[in-house]
Amino acid sequence: MTRPPRAGFSLIEALVVLAVGGLALTVIFSIGMRAGDAGFRLGRGAMAAADRDVALGDIRATVRSIALRPTSAFLPQIDRPMDGQAQRMEVEVVMERATQCAPQGWSGRLVLEIADQDGERVLTCRAGNRPVTRLMTLTQGQTGFSYSTDGQVWTPAYANTPAPRGDGPVPPLNLWVRLAGPGVDIVEMASSGRAEIWYRVGADGAL
């Protein structure tokens, strides 16, 4: 007597199919999770790089915005020279464009400072009485500002100290500012332009 063909799966066959399917799903989910984590890491990295580029652009714009008064154009008790130090730079600015520190056209005393905050080394900015802004996180290590009036010889401090006006034309005053350390090295220049524009008529021997 011939047994009729069997329909469907046996219990063992069904268990084997379920086991293989579960294993396949586990592999797929594992790959998907790793791909998702990699995507998140790439996204966070891209955002961090974008934030860093914005901060570096703001630093460059701030240096270009320095109102670099020639040393012979200072009035006592009115004008304040730039105070450039390795960890702190305090300057007069007229902002050429909007930054995280101040809006375009803002003028006044601005401070860029390297400091420790919450266990991190950071660069901060304060424009006048505006709130302190955290520009960027710095890689741990020795990072600081340096200054040069010729682009070749660098010093860890600079001040355009007031000096008497001499005979003859006053040349433009140029200043290169460098921020260097682990993971960062940028150089930007500020310039006084023609010295004549800084003199006040009838106040300090203007032409």
PDB file of C-alpha atoms in Angstrom:
ATOM      1  CA  MET A   1       0.000   0.000   0.000  1.00  0.00           C
ATOM      2  CA  THR A   2       1.434   3.365  -1.050  1.00  0.00           C
ATOM      3  CA  ARG A   3       1.485   6.197   1.543  1.00  0.00           C
ATOM      4  CA  PRO A   4       0.026   9.463   0.180  1.00  0.00           C
ATOM      5  CA  PRO A   5       2.446  12.439  -0.205  1.00  0.00           C
ATOM      6  CA  ARG A   6       2.919  14.427   2.998  1.00  0.00           C
ATOM      7  CA  ALA A   7       1.855  18.106   2.992  1.00  0.00           C
ATOM      8  CA  GLY A   8       3.740  20.849   4.911  1.00  0.00           C
ATOM      9  CA  PHE A   9       6.808  20.648   7.201  1.00  0.00           C
ATOM     10  CA  SER A  10       7.571  18.370  10.047  1.00  0.00           C
ATOM     11  CA  LEU A  11       8.175  19.928  13.464  1.00  0.00           C
ATOM     12  CA  ILE A  12      11.933  19.517  13.139  1.00  0.00           C
ATOM     13  CA  GLU A  13      11.988  21.097   9.683  1.00  0.00           C
ATOM     14  CA  ALA A  14       9.942  24.053  10.938  1.00  0.00           C
ATOM     15  CA  LEU A  15      12.328  24.550  13.860  1.00  0.00           C
ATOM     16  CA  VAL A  16      15.312  24.459  11.507  1.00  0.00           C
ATOM     17  CA  VAL A  17      13.703  27.091   9.233  1.00  0.00           C
ATOM     18  CA  LEU A  18      12.920  29.301  12.225  1.00  0.00           C
ATOM     19  CA  ALA A  19      16.472  28.950  13.546  1.00  0.00           C
ATOM     20  CA  VAL A  20      18.017  29.844  10.179  1.00  0.00           C
ATOM     21  CA  GLY A  21      15.632  32.790   9.785  1.00  0.00           C
ATOM     22  CA  GLY A  22      16.397  34.045  13.300  1.00  0.00           C
ATOM     23  CA  LEU A  23      20.115  33.778  12.656  1.00  0.00           C
ATOM     24  CA  ALA A  24      19.730  35.729   9.412  1.00  0.00           C
ATOM     25  CA  LEU A  25      17.709  38.437  11.159  1.00  0.00           C
ATOM     26  CA  THR A  26      20.322  38.663  13.913  1.00  0.00           C
ATOM     27  CA  VAL A  27      23.072  39.175  11.344  1.00  0.00           C
ATOM     28  CA  ILE A  28      21.018  41.775   9.482  1.00  0.00           C
ATOM     29  CA  PHE A  29      20.165  43.708  12.660  1.00  0.00           C
ATOM     30  CA  SER A  30      23.779  43.545  13.817  1.00  0.00           C
ATOM     31  CA  ILE A  31      25.019  44.932  10.501  1.00  0.00           C
ATOM     32  CA  GLY A  32      22.316  47.587  10.578  1.00  0.00           C
ATOM     33  CA  MET A  33      23.208  48.670  14.108  1.00  0.00           C
ATOM     34  CA  ARG A  34      26.900  48.893  13.256  1.00  0.00           C
ATOM     35  CA  ALA A  35      26.094  50.861  10.120  1.00  0.00           C
ATOM     36  CA  GLY A  36      23.841  53.156  12.140  1.00  0.00           C
ATOM     37  CA  ASP A  37      26.543  53.720  14.766  1.00  0.00           C
ATOM     38  CA  ALA A  38      29.072  54.423  12.017  1.00  0.00           C
ATOM     39  CA  GLY A  39      26.648  56.868  10.434  1.00  0.00           C
ATOM     40  CA  PHE A  40      26.108  58.657  13.750  1.00  0.00           C
ATOM     41  CA  ARG A  41      29.868  58.836  14.315  1.00  0.00           C
ATOM     42  CA  LEU A  42      30.396  60.267  10.842  1.00  0.00           C
ATOM     43  CA  GLY A  43      27.605  62.751  11.415  1.00  0.00           C
ATOM     44  CA  ARG A  44      29.014  63.866  14.755  1.00  0.00           C
ATOM     45  CA  GLY A  45      32.467  64.158  13.182  1.00  0.00           C
ATOM     46  CA  ALA A  46      31.117  66.235  10.311  1.00  0.00           C
ATOM     47  CA  MET A  47      29.264  68.546  12.711  1.00  0.00           C
ATOM     48  CA  ALA A  48      32.367  68.944  14.883  1.00  0.00           C
ATOM     49  CA  ALA A  49      34.469  69.739  11.802  1.00  0.00           C
ATOM     50  CA  ALA A  50      31.879  72.275  10.629  1.00  0.00           C
ATOM     51  CA  ASP A  51      31.777  73.926  14.076  1.00  0.00           C
ATOM     52  CA  ARG A  52      35.576  74.090  14.087  1.00  0.00           C
ATOM     53  CA  ASP A  53      35.649  75.676  10.631  1.00  0.00           C
ATOM     54  CA  VAL A  54      33.126  78.287  11.792  1.00  0.00           C
ATOM     55  CA  ALA A  55      35.233  79.034  14.889  1.00  0.00           C
ATOM     56  CA  LEU A  56      38.446  79.363  12.879  1.00  0.00           C
ATOM     57  CA  GLY A  57      36.680  81.662  10.415  1.00  0.00           C
ATOM     58  CA  ASP A  58      35.435  83.792  13.324  1.00  0.00           C
ATOM     59  CA  ILE A  59      38.969  84.052  14.746  1.00  0.00           C
ATOM     60  CA  ARG A  60      40.333  85.170  11.384  1.00  0.00           C
ATOM     61  CA  ALA A  61      37.532  87.733  10.978  1.00  0.00           C
ATOM     62  CA  THR A  62      38.167  89.061  14.488  1.00  0.00           C
ATOM     63  CA  VAL A  63      41.878  89.567  13.805  1.00  0.00           C
ATOM     64  CA  ARG A  64      41.124  91.352  10.526  1.00  0.00           C
ATOM     65  CA  SER A  65      38.669  93.557  12.456  1.00  0.00           C
ATOM     66  CA  ILE A  66      41.288  94.827  14.923  1.00  0.00           C
ATOM     67  CA  ALA A  67      41.343  98.626  14.979  1.00  0.00           C
ATOM     68  CA  LEU A  68      45.136  98.823  14.959  1.00  0.00           C
ATOM     69  CA  ARG A  69      45.879 102.429  15.901  1.00  0.00           C
ATOM     70  CA  PRO A  70      49.357 103.706  14.964  1.00  0.00           C
ATOM     71  CA  THR A  71      51.503 104.377  18.013  1.00  0.00           C
ATOM     72  CA  SER A  72      51.753 108.101  17.282  1.00  0.00           C
ATOM     73  CA  ALA A  73      47.955 108.582  17.042  1.00  0.00           C
ATOM     74  CA  PHE A  74      47.052 107.861  20.668  1.00  0.00           C
ATOM     75  CA  LEU A  75      45.444 110.422  22.945  1.00  0.00           C
ATOM     76  CA  PRO A  76      46.244 109.983  26.653  1.00  0.00           C
ATOM     77  CA  GLN A  77      43.304 108.932  28.850  1.00  0.00           C
ATOM     78  CA  ILE A  78      41.194 108.195  25.752  1.00  0.00           C
ATOM     79  CA  ASP A  79      42.781 105.521  23.591  1.00  0.00           C
ATOM     80  CA  ARG A  80      43.805 102.111  24.860  1.00  0.00           C
ATOM     81  CA  PRO A  81      46.535 100.082  23.162  1.00  0.00           C
ATOM     82  CA  MET A  82      46.136  96.467  22.171  1.00  0.00           C
ATOM     83  CA  ASP A  83      47.175  94.013  24.881  1.00  0.00           C
ATOM     84  CA  GLY A  84      48.355  90.811  23.222  1.00  0.00           C
ATOM     85  CA  GLN A  85      49.515  87.960  25.454  1.00  0.00           C
ATOM     86  CA  ALA A  86      50.108  84.258  24.855  1.00  0.00           C
ATOM     87  CA  GLN A  87      46.845  83.183  26.499  1.00  0.00           C
ATOM     88  CA  ARG A  88      44.807  86.365  26.139  1.00  0.00           C
ATOM     89  CA  MET A  89      44.332  89.042  23.511  1.00  0.00           C
ATOM     90  CA  GLU A  90      42.411  92.238  24.292  1.00  0.00           C
ATOM     91  CA  VAL A  91      41.850  94.626  21.389  1.00  0.00           C
ATOM     92  CA  GLU A  92      39.650  97.339  19.950  1.00  0.00           C
ATOM     93  CA  VAL A  93      37.661  96.056  16.978  1.00  0.00           C
ATOM     94  CA  VAL A  94      35.149  97.115  14.372  1.00  0.00           C
ATOM     95  CA  MET A  95      33.637  93.827  13.251  1.00  0.00           C
ATOM     96  CA  GLU A  96      33.899  93.346   9.472  1.00  0.00           C
ATOM     97  CA  ARG A  97      31.226  90.643   9.594  1.00  0.00           C
ATOM     98  CA  ALA A  98      28.993  88.884  12.074  1.00  0.00           C
ATOM     99  CA  THR A  99      30.668  86.227  14.222  1.00  0.00           C
ATOM    100  CA  GLN A 100      29.773  84.228  17.304  1.00  0.00           C
ATOM    101  CA  CYS A 101      31.332  87.069  19.314  1.00  0.00           C
ATOM    102  CA  ALA A 102      29.497  90.099  17.934  1.00  0.00           C
ATOM    103  CA  PRO A 103      27.355  91.259  15.001  1.00  0.00           C
ATOM    104  CA  GLN A 104      28.690  92.981  11.914  1.00  0.00           C
ATOM    105  CA  GLY A 105      29.663  96.589  12.560  1.00  0.00           C
ATOM    106  CA  TRP A 106      29.958  96.163  16.340  1.00  0.00           C
ATOM    107  CA  SER A 107      32.800  98.241  17.781  1.00  0.00           C
ATOM    108  CA  GLY A 108      34.454  98.166  21.160  1.00  0.00           C
ATOM    109  CA  ARG A 109      36.852  96.229  23.344  1.00  0.00           C
ATOM    110  CA  LEU A 110      36.982  92.499  22.604  1.00  0.00           C
ATOM    111  CA  VAL A 111      38.825  89.705  24.428  1.00  0.00           C
ATOM    112  CA  LEU A 112      39.913  86.336  23.052  1.00  0.00           C
ATOM    113  CA  GLU A 113      41.111  84.075  25.861  1.00  0.00           C
ATOM    114  CA  ILE A 114      42.373  80.508  26.240  1.00  0.00           C
ATOM    115  CA  ALA A 115      41.082  79.032  29.487  1.00  0.00           C
ATOM    116  CA  ASP A 116      40.155  75.798  31.274  1.00  0.00           C
ATOM    117  CA  GLN A 117      36.433  75.071  31.544  1.00  0.00           C
ATOM    118  CA  ASP A 118      34.892  71.869  32.911  1.00  0.00           C
ATOM    119  CA  GLY A 119      38.150  69.960  32.434  1.00  0.00           C
ATOM    120  CA  GLU A 120      38.588  71.126  28.834  1.00  0.00           C
ATOM    121  CA  ARG A 121      40.902  73.637  27.183  1.00  0.00           C
ATOM    122  CA  VAL A 122      38.746  76.148  25.324  1.00  0.00           C
ATOM    123  CA  LEU A 123      38.972  79.418  23.431  1.00  0.00           C
ATOM    124  CA  THR A 124      36.425  82.002  24.529  1.00  0.00           C
ATOM    125  CA  CYS A 125      35.403  85.417  23.281  1.00  0.00           C
ATOM    126  CA  ARG A 126      33.859  88.394  25.053  1.00  0.00           C
ATOM    127  CA  ALA A 127      32.802  91.531  23.187  1.00  0.00           C
ATOM    128  CA  GLY A 128      32.271  94.467  25.562  1.00  0.00           C
ATOM    129  CA  ASN A 129      29.504  93.612  28.029  1.00  0.00           C
ATOM    130  CA  ARG A 130      28.101  90.833  25.877  1.00  0.00           C
ATOM    131  CA  PRO A 131      28.076  87.280  27.345  1.00  0.00           C
ATOM    132  CA  VAL A 132      31.207  85.187  27.083  1.00  0.00           C
ATOM    133  CA  THR A 133      31.046  82.913  24.035  1.00  0.00           C
ATOM    134  CA  ARG A 134      32.801  79.560  23.801  1.00  0.00           C
ATOM    135  CA  LEU A 135      34.318  79.491  20.328  1.00  0.00           C
ATOM    136  CA  MET A 136      36.002  76.090  20.233  1.00  0.00           C
ATOM    137  CA  THR A 137      37.473  73.251  22.246  1.00  0.00           C
ATOM    138  CA  LEU A 138      41.239  72.974  21.927  1.00  0.00           C
ATOM    139  CA  THR A 139      43.279  69.789  21.920  1.00  0.00           C
ATOM    140  CA  GLN A 140      45.096  69.377  25.209  1.00  0.00           C
ATOM    141  CA  GLY A 141      48.609  70.773  24.963  1.00  0.00           C
ATOM    142  CA  GLN A 142      50.379  74.101  24.752  1.00  0.00           C
ATOM    143  CA  THR A 143      48.275  76.422  22.599  1.00  0.00           C
ATOM    144  CA  GLY A 144      48.735  80.157  22.465  1.00  0.00           C
ATOM    145  CA  PHE A 145      48.857  83.393  20.530  1.00  0.00           C
ATOM    146  CA  SER A 146      52.014  84.915  19.089  1.00  0.00           C
ATOM    147  CA  TYR A 147      52.565  88.187  17.263  1.00  0.00           C
ATOM    148  CA  SER A 148      54.748  89.590  14.494  1.00  0.00           C
ATOM    149  CA  THR A 149      55.078  92.989  12.838  1.00  0.00           C
ATOM    150  CA  ASP A 150      56.969  91.596   9.841  1.00  0.00           C
ATOM    151  CA  GLY A 151      55.587  88.069   9.461  1.00  0.00           C
ATOM    152  CA  GLN A 152      58.963  86.534  10.329  1.00  0.00           C
ATOM    153  CA  VAL A 153      59.945  87.274  13.934  1.00  0.00           C
ATOM    154  CA  TRP A 154      57.308  86.128  16.436  1.00  0.00           C
ATOM    155  CA  THR A 155      56.894  87.125  20.087  1.00  0.00           C
ATOM    156  CA  PRO A 156      54.466  85.905  22.798  1.00  0.00           C
ATOM    157  CA  ALA A 157      53.341  89.462  23.594  1.00  0.00           C
ATOM    158  CA  TYR A 158      52.518  92.654  21.724  1.00  0.00           C
ATOM    159  CA  ALA A 159      51.205  96.138  22.466  1.00  0.00           C
ATOM    160  CA  ASN A 160      51.006  99.101  20.088  1.00  0.00           C
ATOM    161  CA  THR A 161      52.319 101.291  22.913  1.00  0.00           C
ATOM    162  CA  PRO A 162      51.705 105.015  22.404  1.00  0.00           C
ATOM    163  CA  ALA A 163      54.778 106.934  21.204  1.00  0.00           C
ATOM    164  CA  PRO A 164      55.494 110.536  20.172  1.00  0.00           C
ATOM    165  CA  ARG A 165      54.959 111.389  16.551  1.00  0.00           C
ATOM    166  CA  GLY A 166      58.219 111.821  14.659  1.00  0.00           C
ATOM    167  CA  ASP A 167      59.045 113.810  11.565  1.00  0.00           C
ATOM    168  CA  GLY A 168      57.932 112.631   8.173  1.00  0.00           C
ATOM    169  CA  PRO A 169      55.100 110.323   7.069  1.00  0.00           C
ATOM    170  CA  VAL A 170      53.992 107.521   9.361  1.00  0.00           C
ATOM    171  CA  PRO A 171      54.008 104.110   7.626  1.00  0.00           C
ATOM    172  CA  PRO A 172      51.031 101.742   7.996  1.00  0.00           C
ATOM    173  CA  LEU A 173      51.194  99.436  10.991  1.00  0.00           C
ATOM    174  CA  ASN A 174      50.756  95.737  10.201  1.00  0.00           C
ATOM    175  CA  LEU A 175      50.386  92.945  12.723  1.00  0.00           C
ATOM    176  CA  TRP A 176      50.290  89.206  12.105  1.00  0.00           C
ATOM    177  CA  VAL A 177      48.514  87.159  14.795  1.00  0.00           C
ATOM    178  CA  ARG A 178      49.060  83.422  15.051  1.00  0.00           C
ATOM    179  CA  LEU A 179      47.110  80.858  17.061  1.00  0.00           C
ATOM    180  CA  ALA A 180      49.120  77.658  17.196  1.00  0.00           C
ATOM    181  CA  GLY A 181      49.034  74.407  19.121  1.00  0.00           C
ATOM    182  CA  PRO A 182      48.050  70.743  18.763  1.00  0.00           C
ATOM    183  CA  GLY A 183      45.561  70.493  15.910  1.00  0.00           C
ATOM    184  CA  VAL A 184      45.415  74.215  15.125  1.00  0.00           C
ATOM    185  CA  ASP A 185      47.742  76.666  13.376  1.00  0.00           C
ATOM    186  CA  ILE A 186      46.250  79.769  11.781  1.00  0.00           C
ATOM    187  CA  VAL A 187      47.795  83.115  10.847  1.00  0.00           C
ATOM    188  CA  GLU A 188      45.869  86.296  10.035  1.00  0.00           C
ATOM    189  CA  MET A 189      46.885  89.931   9.626  1.00  0.00           C
ATOM    190  CA  ALA A 190      45.497  93.208  10.934  1.00  0.00           C
ATOM    191  CA  SER A 191      46.521  96.558   9.480  1.00  0.00           C
ATOM    192  CA  SER A 192      46.122 100.198  10.452  1.00  0.00           C
ATOM    193  CA  GLY A 193      45.901 101.314   6.845  1.00  0.00           C
ATOM    194  CA  ARG A 194      47.072 104.866   6.163  1.00  0.00           C
ATOM    195  CA  ALA A 195      48.160 106.442   9.448  1.00  0.00           C
ATOM    196  CA  GLU A 196      46.618 109.817   8.536  1.00  0.00           C
ATOM    197  CA  ILE A 197      43.084 108.495   9.005  1.00  0.00           C
ATOM    198  CA  TRP A 198      43.744 108.021  12.737  1.00  0.00           C
ATOM    199  CA  TYR A 199      44.744 111.605  13.582  1.00  0.00           C
ATOM    200  CA  ARG A 200      42.164 113.956  15.069  1.00  0.00           C
ATOM    201  CA  VAL A 201      42.039 117.480  13.767  1.00  0.00           C
ATOM    202  CA  GLY A 202      43.311 119.939  16.348  1.00  0.00           C
ATOM    203  CA  ALA A 203      43.811 117.253  18.988  1.00  0.00           C
ATOM    204  CA  ASP A 204      47.020 115.401  18.205  1.00  0.00           C
ATOM    205  CA  GLY A 205      48.828 117.298  15.490  1.00  0.00           C
ATOM    206  CA  ALA A 206      46.702 116.178  12.548  1.00  0.00           C
ATOM    207  CA  LEU A 207      47.662 117.244   9.079  1.00  0.00           C
TER     208      LEU A 207
END
